[in-house]
Tab-separated table of N, CA and C in Angstrom:
chain	number	residue	atom	x	y	z
A	1	UNK	N	2.776	-12.135	15.841
A	1	UNK	CA	3.369	-11.406	14.688
A	1	UNK	C	2.601	-10.848	13.468
A	2	UNK	N	2.699	-10.031	13.073
A	2	UNK	CA	1.895	-9.770	11.871
A	2	UNK	C	2.593	-9.931	10.757
A	3	UNK	N	1.765	-10.539	9.774
A	3	UNK	CA	2.279	-10.940	8.537
A	3	UNK	C	1.358	-10.647	7.306
A	4	UNK	N	1.940	-10.126	6.544
A	4	UNK	CA	1.276	-9.328	5.194
A	4	UNK	C	1.779	-10.045	4.149
A	5	UNK	N	0.879	-10.379	3.126
A	5	UNK	CA	1.323	-11.210	1.944
A	5	UNK	C	0.497	-10.592	1.064
A	6	UNK	N	1.251	-9.785	-0.336
A	6	UNK	CA	1.082	-9.099	-1.313
A	6	UNK	C	0.449	-10.054	-2.655
A	7	UNK	N	-0.480	-9.682	-3.388
A	7	UNK	CA	-0.907	-10.286	-4.821
A	7	UNK	C	-1.220	-9.432	-5.523
A	8	UNK	N	-1.213	-9.717	-6.673
A	8	UNK	CA	-1.969	-9.366	-8.104
A	8	UNK	C	-0.845	-8.173	-8.599
A	9	UNK	N	0.302	-8.455	-8.520
A	9	UNK	CA	1.126	-7.653	-9.475
A	9	UNK	C	1.212	-8.626	-10.783
A	10	UNK	N	1.751	-7.737	-11.873
A	10	UNK	CA	1.671	-8.300	-13.342
A	10	UNK	C	2.090	-7.391	-14.162
A	11	UNK	N	2.339	-7.627	-15.326
A	11	UNK	CA	2.487	-6.961	-16.726
A	11	UNK	C	1.279	-6.470	-17.105
A	12	UNK	N	1.266	-5.114	-17.368
A	12	UNK	CA	0.067	-4.384	-17.846
A	12	UNK	C	0.668	-3.197	-19.155
A	13	UNK	N	0.121	-3.065	-19.864
A	13	UNK	CA	0.413	-1.787	-20.779
A	13	UNK	C	-0.243	-0.478	-20.155
A	14	UNK	N	0.687	0.429	-20.725
A	14	UNK	CA	0.415	1.675	-20.132
A	14	UNK	C	-1.305	1.850	-20.566
A	15	UNK	N	-1.766	2.568	-19.429
A	15	UNK	CA	-3.152	2.902	-19.457
A	15	UNK	C	-4.083	2.019	-18.962
A	16	UNK	N	-3.409	0.768	-18.331
A	16	UNK	CA	-4.174	-0.480	-17.628
A	16	UNK	C	-4.492	-0.572	-16.480
A	17	UNK	N	-5.081	-1.427	-15.798
A	17	UNK	CA	-5.155	-1.154	-14.453
A	17	UNK	C	-4.772	-2.554	-13.721
A	18	UNK	N	-4.655	-2.569	-12.626
A	18	UNK	CA	-4.384	-3.570	-11.664
A	18	UNK	C	-4.982	-3.427	-10.238
A	19	UNK	N	-5.217	-4.501	-9.639
A	19	UNK	CA	-5.456	-4.316	-8.182
A	19	UNK	C	-4.495	-4.991	-7.145
A	20	UNK	N	-3.805	-4.679	-6.636
A	20	UNK	CA	-2.980	-5.153	-5.550
A	20	UNK	C	-3.496	-5.423	-4.401
A	21	UNK	N	-3.242	-6.686	-3.677
A	21	UNK	CA	-4.311	-6.756	-2.389
A	21	UNK	C	-2.957	-7.413	-1.614
A	22	UNK	N	-3.419	-6.945	-0.644
A	22	UNK	CA	-2.358	-7.463	0.813
A	22	UNK	C	-3.267	-8.054	1.985
A	23	UNK	N	-3.271	-9.265	2.262
A	23	UNK	CA	-3.522	-10.179	3.095
A	23	UNK	C	-3.302	-10.245	4.445
A	24	UNK	N	-3.698	-9.550	5.586
A	24	UNK	CA	-2.740	-9.333	6.835
A	24	UNK	C	-3.556	-10.603	7.802
A	25	UNK	N	-2.484	-10.837	8.545
A	25	UNK	CA	-2.817	-11.897	9.928
A	25	UNK	C	-1.561	-11.942	11.185
A	26	UNK	N	-2.127	-12.397	11.873
A	26	UNK	CA	-1.390	-12.400	13.097
A	26	UNK	C	-2.125	-11.450	14.554
A	27	UNK	N	-3.144	-11.107	13.973
A	27	UNK	CA	-3.831	-9.987	14.892
A	27	UNK	C	-5.304	-10.615	15.189
A	28	UNK	N	-6.326	-10.556	15.710
A	28	UNK	CA	-7.577	-10.943	15.602
A	28	UNK	C	-8.186	-9.443	15.353
A	29	UNK	N	-7.552	-8.351	15.114
A	29	UNK	CA	-8.274	-7.348	14.772
A	29	UNK	C	-7.023	-6.336	14.316
A	30	UNK	N	-7.183	-5.450	13.804
A	30	UNK	CA	-6.127	-4.595	13.031
A	30	UNK	C	-6.595	-3.129	13.434
A	31	UNK	N	-7.801	-3.151	14.328
A	31	UNK	CA	-8.349	-1.686	14.568
A	31	UNK	C	-7.044	-0.978	15.362
A	32	UNK	N	-6.887	0.319	14.847
A	32	UNK	CA	-6.022	1.583	15.321
A	32	UNK	C	-4.499	1.459	14.608
A	33	UNK	N	-4.514	0.400	13.597
A	33	UNK	CA	-3.349	0.134	12.423
A	33	UNK	C	-3.639	1.209	11.258
A	34	UNK	N	-2.516	1.750	10.579
A	34	UNK	CA	-2.554	2.208	9.702
A	34	UNK	C	-1.826	1.064	8.491
A	35	UNK	N	-2.488	0.801	7.626
A	35	UNK	CA	-1.889	0.213	6.363
A	35	UNK	C	-1.429	0.961	5.324
A	36	UNK	N	-0.253	0.852	4.763
A	36	UNK	CA	0.290	1.435	3.841
A	36	UNK	C	1.092	0.656	2.763
A	37	UNK	N	0.937	1.359	1.188
A	37	UNK	CA	1.471	0.964	0.478
A	37	UNK	C	2.635	1.297	-0.256
A	38	UNK	N	3.962	1.020	-0.445
A	38	UNK	CA	5.216	1.540	-0.490
A	38	UNK	C	5.527	0.906	-1.957
A	39	UNK	N	6.199	1.713	-3.032
A	39	UNK	CA	6.942	0.902	-3.916
A	39	UNK	C	8.411	1.426	-4.143
A	40	UNK	N	9.107	0.434	-4.789
A	40	UNK	CA	10.658	0.935	-5.006
A	40	UNK	C	10.627	0.471	-6.514
A	41	UNK	N	11.258	1.389	-7.207
A	41	UNK	CA	11.679	1.454	-8.778
A	41	UNK	C	12.788	1.094	-8.770
A	42	UNK	N	13.487	0.590	-10.076
A	42	UNK	CA	14.952	0.239	-9.944
A	42	UNK	C	15.678	1.721	-9.965
A	43	UNK	N	16.995	1.248	-9.010
A	43	UNK	CA	17.858	2.237	-8.716
A	43	UNK	C	17.012	3.585	-7.566
A	44	UNK	N	15.986	3.230	-7.296
A	44	UNK	CA	15.549	4.363	-6.546
A	44	UNK	C	15.064	3.530	-5.082
A	45	UNK	N	14.862	4.849	-4.338
A	45	UNK	CA	14.572	4.369	-2.910
A	45	UNK	C	13.223	4.014	-2.921
A	46	UNK	N	12.779	3.385	-1.812
A	46	UNK	CA	11.144	2.959	-1.601
A	46	UNK	C	10.408	4.270	-1.214
A	47	UNK	N	9.272	4.274	-1.978
A	47	UNK	CA	8.566	5.846	-1.737
A	47	UNK	C	7.391	5.258	-1.421
A	48	UNK	N	6.214	6.209	-0.691
A	48	UNK	CA	5.260	5.958	-0.049
A	48	UNK	C	4.251	6.042	-1.214
A	49	UNK	N	3.364	5.085	-1.352
A	49	UNK	CA	2.451	5.268	-2.604
A	49	UNK	C	1.210	6.023	-1.863
A	50	UNK	N	0.605	5.070	-0.610
A	50	UNK	CA	-1.026	5.485	-0.258
A	50	UNK	C	-1.167	4.782	1.255
A	51	UNK	N	-1.958	5.325	1.918
A	51	UNK	CA	-2.284	4.551	3.223
A	51	UNK	C	-3.613	4.638	3.692
A	52	UNK	N	-3.982	3.980	4.615
A	52	UNK	CA	-5.337	3.826	4.869
A	52	UNK	C	-5.415	3.477	6.360
A	53	UNK	N	-6.441	4.099	7.157
A	53	UNK	CA	-6.548	3.640	8.510
A	53	UNK	C	-7.650	2.620	8.894
A	54	UNK	N	-7.169	1.500	9.545
A	54	UNK	CA	-7.977	0.534	9.175
A	54	UNK	C	-9.524	0.927	10.344
A	55	UNK	N	-9.501	1.929	11.055
A	55	UNK	CA	-10.957	2.355	11.868
A	55	UNK	C	-11.042	3.705	11.378
A	56	UNK	N	-12.293	3.601	10.492
A	56	UNK	CA	-12.373	4.862	9.875
A	56	UNK	C	-12.129	5.329	8.426
A	57	UNK	N	-11.114	4.339	7.992
A	57	UNK	CA	-10.811	4.293	6.653
A	57	UNK	C	-10.184	5.528	5.926
A	58	UNK	N	-9.910	6.490	6.792
A	58	UNK	CA	-9.098	7.994	6.171
A	58	UNK	C	-7.976	7.408	5.469
A	59	UNK	N	-7.513	8.046	4.335
A	59	UNK	CA	-6.592	7.987	3.422
A	59	UNK	C	-5.547	8.937	3.056
A	60	UNK	N	-4.277	8.518	2.629
A	60	UNK	CA	-3.433	9.602	2.254
A	60	UNK	C	-2.831	8.739	0.994
A	61	UNK	N	-2.517	9.930	-0.252
A	61	UNK	CA	-1.902	9.264	-1.345
A	61	UNK	C	-0.893	10.238	-1.535
A	62	UNK	N	0.479	9.649	-2.109
A	62	UNK	CA	1.389	10.658	-2.766
A	62	UNK	C	0.827	11.189	-4.125
A	63	UNK	N	1.315	12.568	-4.275
A	63	UNK	CA	0.664	13.300	-5.112
A	63	UNK	C	0.708	12.641	-6.688
A	64	UNK	N	1.684	11.774	-7.040
A	64	UNK	CA	1.825	11.307	-8.145
A	64	UNK	C	1.003	9.931	-8.626
A	65	UNK	N	0.288	9.505	-7.421
A	65	UNK	CA	-0.714	8.579	-7.981
A	65	UNK	C	-2.084	9.083	-7.476
A	66	UNK	N	-2.355	10.402	-7.101
A	66	UNK	CA	-3.539	10.954	-6.586
A	66	UNK	C	-4.723	11.196	-7.657
A	67	UNK	N	-5.452	10.365	-7.605
A	67	UNK	CA	-6.660	10.450	-8.843
A	67	UNK	C	-6.494	9.368	-9.456
A	68	UNK	N	-5.609	8.563	-9.590
A	68	UNK	CA	-5.441	7.125	-10.430
A	68	UNK	C	-5.324	6.216	-9.482
A	69	UNK	N	-4.976	6.172	-8.267
A	69	UNK	CA	-4.912	5.075	-7.471
A	69	UNK	C	-5.839	5.135	-6.159
A	70	UNK	N	-6.617	4.190	-5.617
A	70	UNK	CA	-7.337	4.073	-4.724
A	70	UNK	C	-7.235	3.023	-3.479
A	71	UNK	N	-6.696	3.544	-2.328
A	71	UNK	CA	-6.752	2.348	-1.480
A	71	UNK	C	-7.902	2.032	-0.382
A	72	UNK	N	-7.995	0.763	-0.128
A	72	UNK	CA	-9.531	0.408	0.515
A	72	UNK	C	-8.943	-0.579	1.413
A	73	UNK	N	-10.086	-0.991	2.244
A	73	UNK	CA	-9.782	-2.412	2.997
A	73	UNK	C	-10.740	-3.016	3.502
A	74	UNK	N	-10.926	-3.989	3.436
A	74	UNK	CA	-12.351	-4.988	3.924
A	74	UNK	C	-11.703	-5.665	5.208
A	75	UNK	N	-12.295	-4.849	6.382
A	75	UNK	CA	-12.165	-5.689	7.991
A	75	UNK	C	-12.616	-6.907	7.961
A	76	UNK	N	-13.928	-7.460	7.047
A	76	UNK	CA	-14.011	-8.785	7.533
A	76	UNK	C	-13.008	-9.502	7.093
A	77	UNK	N	-12.230	-9.686	5.818
A	77	UNK	CA	-11.195	-10.288	5.334
A	77	UNK	C	-9.761	-9.920	5.758
A	78	UNK	N	-9.816	-9.345	6.404
A	78	UNK	CA	-8.340	-8.665	7.118
A	78	UNK	C	-7.412	-8.512	5.674
A	79	UNK	N	-8.247	-7.220	4.777
A	79	UNK	CA	-7.193	-7.317	3.566
A	79	UNK	C	-7.557	-5.941	2.957
A	80	UNK	N	-6.313	-5.399	2.324
A	80	UNK	CA	-6.089	-4.149	2.264
A	80	UNK	C	-5.819	-4.014	0.640
A	81	UNK	N	-6.405	-3.384	0.033
A	81	UNK	CA	-6.237	-3.163	-1.343
A	81	UNK	C	-5.635	-1.826	-2.232
A	82	UNK	N	-5.262	-1.938	-3.018
A	82	UNK	CA	-4.822	-1.116	-3.943
A	82	UNK	C	-5.256	-1.213	-5.488
A	83	UNK	N	-5.952	-0.509	-5.839
A	83	UNK	CA	-6.584	-0.188	-7.335
A	83	UNK	C	-5.911	0.759	-7.737
A	84	UNK	N	-4.943	0.338	-9.040
A	84	UNK	CA	-4.152	1.203	-9.952
A	84	UNK	C	-4.820	1.258	-11.275
A	85	UNK	N	-5.164	2.697	-11.721
A	85	UNK	CA	-5.663	2.819	-12.907
A	85	UNK	C	-4.873	3.704	-13.553
A	86	UNK	N	-5.134	3.579	-14.960
A	86	UNK	CA	-4.289	4.762	-15.892
A	86	UNK	C	-2.789	4.485	-15.248
A	87	UNK	N	-2.495	3.147	-15.559
A	87	UNK	CA	-1.392	3.153	-15.264
A	87	UNK	C	-0.353	3.791	-16.189
A	88	UNK	N	1.205	4.131	-15.927
A	88	UNK	CA	1.984	4.787	-16.583
A	88	UNK	C	3.430	3.833	-16.599
A	89	UNK	N	4.372	3.799	-17.489
A	89	UNK	CA	5.591	3.064	-17.287
A	89	UNK	C	6.252	3.427	-15.759
A	90	UNK	N	6.459	4.517	-15.540
A	90	UNK	CA	6.989	5.340	-14.120
A	90	UNK	C	6.547	4.766	-12.945
A	91	UNK	N	4.700	3.782	-13.191
A	91	UNK	CA	4.424	3.558	-12.155
A	91	UNK	C	5.523	1.790	-11.773
A	92	UNK	N	5.879	1.399	-12.745
A	92	UNK	CA	6.827	0.356	-12.553
A	92	UNK	C	7.554	0.015	-11.339
A	93	UNK	N	7.512	-0.851	-10.402
A	93	UNK	CA	8.101	-0.898	-9.156
A	93	UNK	C	7.747	-2.292	-8.348
A	94	UNK	N	8.250	-2.552	-7.648
A	94	UNK	CA	8.031	-3.399	-6.615
A	94	UNK	C	7.043	-2.632	-5.574
A	95	UNK	N	5.680	-3.465	-5.653
A	95	UNK	CA	5.148	-2.660	-4.492
A	95	UNK	C	5.049	-3.874	-3.233
A	96	UNK	N	5.101	-2.691	-2.292
A	96	UNK	CA	5.055	-3.512	-0.675
A	96	UNK	C	3.940	-2.969	0.067
A	97	UNK	N	3.112	-3.907	0.945
A	97	UNK	CA	2.618	-3.449	2.216
A	97	UNK	C	2.948	-3.311	3.187
A	98	UNK	N	2.467	-2.524	4.163
A	98	UNK	CA	3.426	-2.342	5.479
A	98	UNK	C	1.995	-1.920	6.473
A	99	UNK	N	2.635	-2.295	7.751
A	99	UNK	CA	1.541	-1.697	8.905
A	99	UNK	C	2.267	-0.877	9.780
A	100	UNK	N	1.455	0.134	10.250
A	100	UNK	CA	2.140	1.012	11.164
A	100	UNK	C	1.221	0.723	12.343
A	101	UNK	N	1.536	0.693	13.488
A	101	UNK	CA	0.820	0.054	14.581
A	101	UNK	C	0.815	1.247	15.575
A	102	UNK	N	1.495	2.283	15.266
A	102	UNK	CA	1.353	3.292	16.555
A	102	UNK	C	1.342	4.620	16.097
A	103	UNK	N	0.718	4.814	14.947
A	103	UNK	CA	0.526	6.194	14.677
A	103	UNK	C	-0.847	7.089	15.364
A	104	UNK	N	-1.215	8.226	15.528
A	104	UNK	CA	-2.175	8.591	16.259
A	104	UNK	C	-3.447	8.801	15.449
A	105	UNK	N	-4.559	8.446	15.870
A	105	UNK	CA	-6.099	8.627	15.284
A	105	UNK	C	-6.166	10.204	14.949
A	106	UNK	N	-5.463	10.829	15.572
A	106	UNK	CA	-5.427	12.472	15.423
A	106	UNK	C	-4.956	12.981	14.404
A	107	UNK	N	-4.288	12.033	13.916
A	107	UNK	CA	-3.357	12.803	12.624
A	107	UNK	C	-3.416	12.133	11.424
A	108	UNK	N	-3.272	12.655	10.074
A	108	UNK	CA	-3.571	11.518	8.807
A	108	UNK	C	-2.465	10.619	8.976
A	109	UNK	N	-2.595	9.899	8.244
A	109	UNK	CA	-1.875	8.481	8.048
A	109	UNK	C	-0.565	8.776	7.756
A	110	UNK	N	0.278	8.215	8.361
A	110	UNK	CA	1.779	8.551	8.109
A	110	UNK	C	2.495	8.096	6.950
A	111	UNK	N	3.381	8.793	6.556
A	111	UNK	CA	4.210	8.430	4.892
A	111	UNK	C	5.665	7.996	5.205
A	112	UNK	N	6.096	7.987	6.300
A	112	UNK	CA	7.581	7.635	6.484
A	112	UNK	C	7.856	6.296	6.680
A	113	UNK	N	8.733	5.586	5.589
A	113	UNK	CA	8.392	4.433	5.711
A	113	UNK	C	9.084	3.968	7.083
A	114	UNK	N	9.970	4.574	7.715
A	114	UNK	CA	10.488	4.383	8.999
A	114	UNK	C	9.493	3.933	10.049
A	115	UNK	N	8.109	4.652	9.781
A	115	UNK	CA	7.255	4.296	10.955
A	115	UNK	C	6.283	3.234	10.942
A	116	UNK	N	6.641	2.580	9.698
A	116	UNK	CA	5.974	1.165	9.548
A	116	UNK	C	6.756	-0.127	9.631
A	117	UNK	N	6.403	-1.128	10.873
A	117	UNK	CA	7.028	-2.157	11.652
A	117	UNK	C	7.255	-3.056	10.885
A	118	UNK	N	6.150	-3.474	9.937
A	118	UNK	CA	5.686	-4.840	9.313
A	118	UNK	C	5.712	-4.868	8.123
A	119	UNK	N	6.265	-5.465	7.203
A	119	UNK	CA	6.324	-5.255	5.742
A	119	UNK	C	5.837	-6.614	5.105
A	120	UNK	N	5.338	-6.735	3.598
A	120	UNK	CA	5.310	-7.738	2.991
A	120	UNK	C	6.468	-7.932	2.304
A	121	UNK	N	6.306	-9.215	1.355
A	121	UNK	CA	7.409	-9.647	0.653
A	121	UNK	C	7.727	-8.637	-0.619
A	122	UNK	N	6.570	-8.183	-1.156
A	122	UNK	CA	6.531	-7.410	-2.101
A	122	UNK	C	6.042	-7.902	-3.730
A	123	UNK	N	5.342	-7.374	-4.517
A	123	UNK	CA	4.799	-7.903	-5.451
A	123	UNK	C	5.328	-6.882	-6.911
A	124	UNK	N	5.782	-7.630	-7.960
A	124	UNK	CA	6.002	-6.507	-9.131
A	124	UNK	C	4.968	-6.176	-10.236
A	125	UNK	N	5.037	-5.167	-10.227
A	125	UNK	CA	4.367	-4.295	-10.994
A	125	UNK	C	5.035	-3.866	-12.501
A	126	UNK	N	4.688	-4.246	-13.561
A	126	UNK	CA	5.657	-3.684	-14.896
A	126	UNK	C	4.406	-3.077	-15.609
A	127	UNK	N	4.575	-1.767	-16.109
A	127	UNK	CA	3.803	-1.169	-17.108
A	127	UNK	C	4.764	-0.655	-18.378
A	128	UNK	N	4.343	-1.617	-19.491
A	128	UNK	CA	5.000	-1.260	-20.350
A	128	UNK	C	4.560	-0.293	-21.392
A	129	UNK	N	5.270	0.349	-22.150
A	129	UNK	CA	4.851	1.343	-22.771
A	129	UNK	C	4.649	1.004	-24.579
């Protein structure tokens, strides 16, 4: 069973930066998986933020974070990162890491949360104005 544990959330001022980490376990390798970051702001539905293919490293971003956030992975550490720069109050949310086991390597990383079968517990990010 895949387990995902997020860390790195916290309180930051507008314009600041945070780096979230997602430690993955339960498989000897995550080759073939897509790892995604989602977030849920108060009163809103969970939305796609970014995703990365474990093999090859192709990425996908929501328009709202493109140019400010960077998703990466360290295959030796089985860890996925989300570097968040130029943070805005509207980035305030609980951020979740998720794993998609069945996406096609021929297509871009998927963005629909229903395609992701395993989820972490989430980490809170609060951006003050």
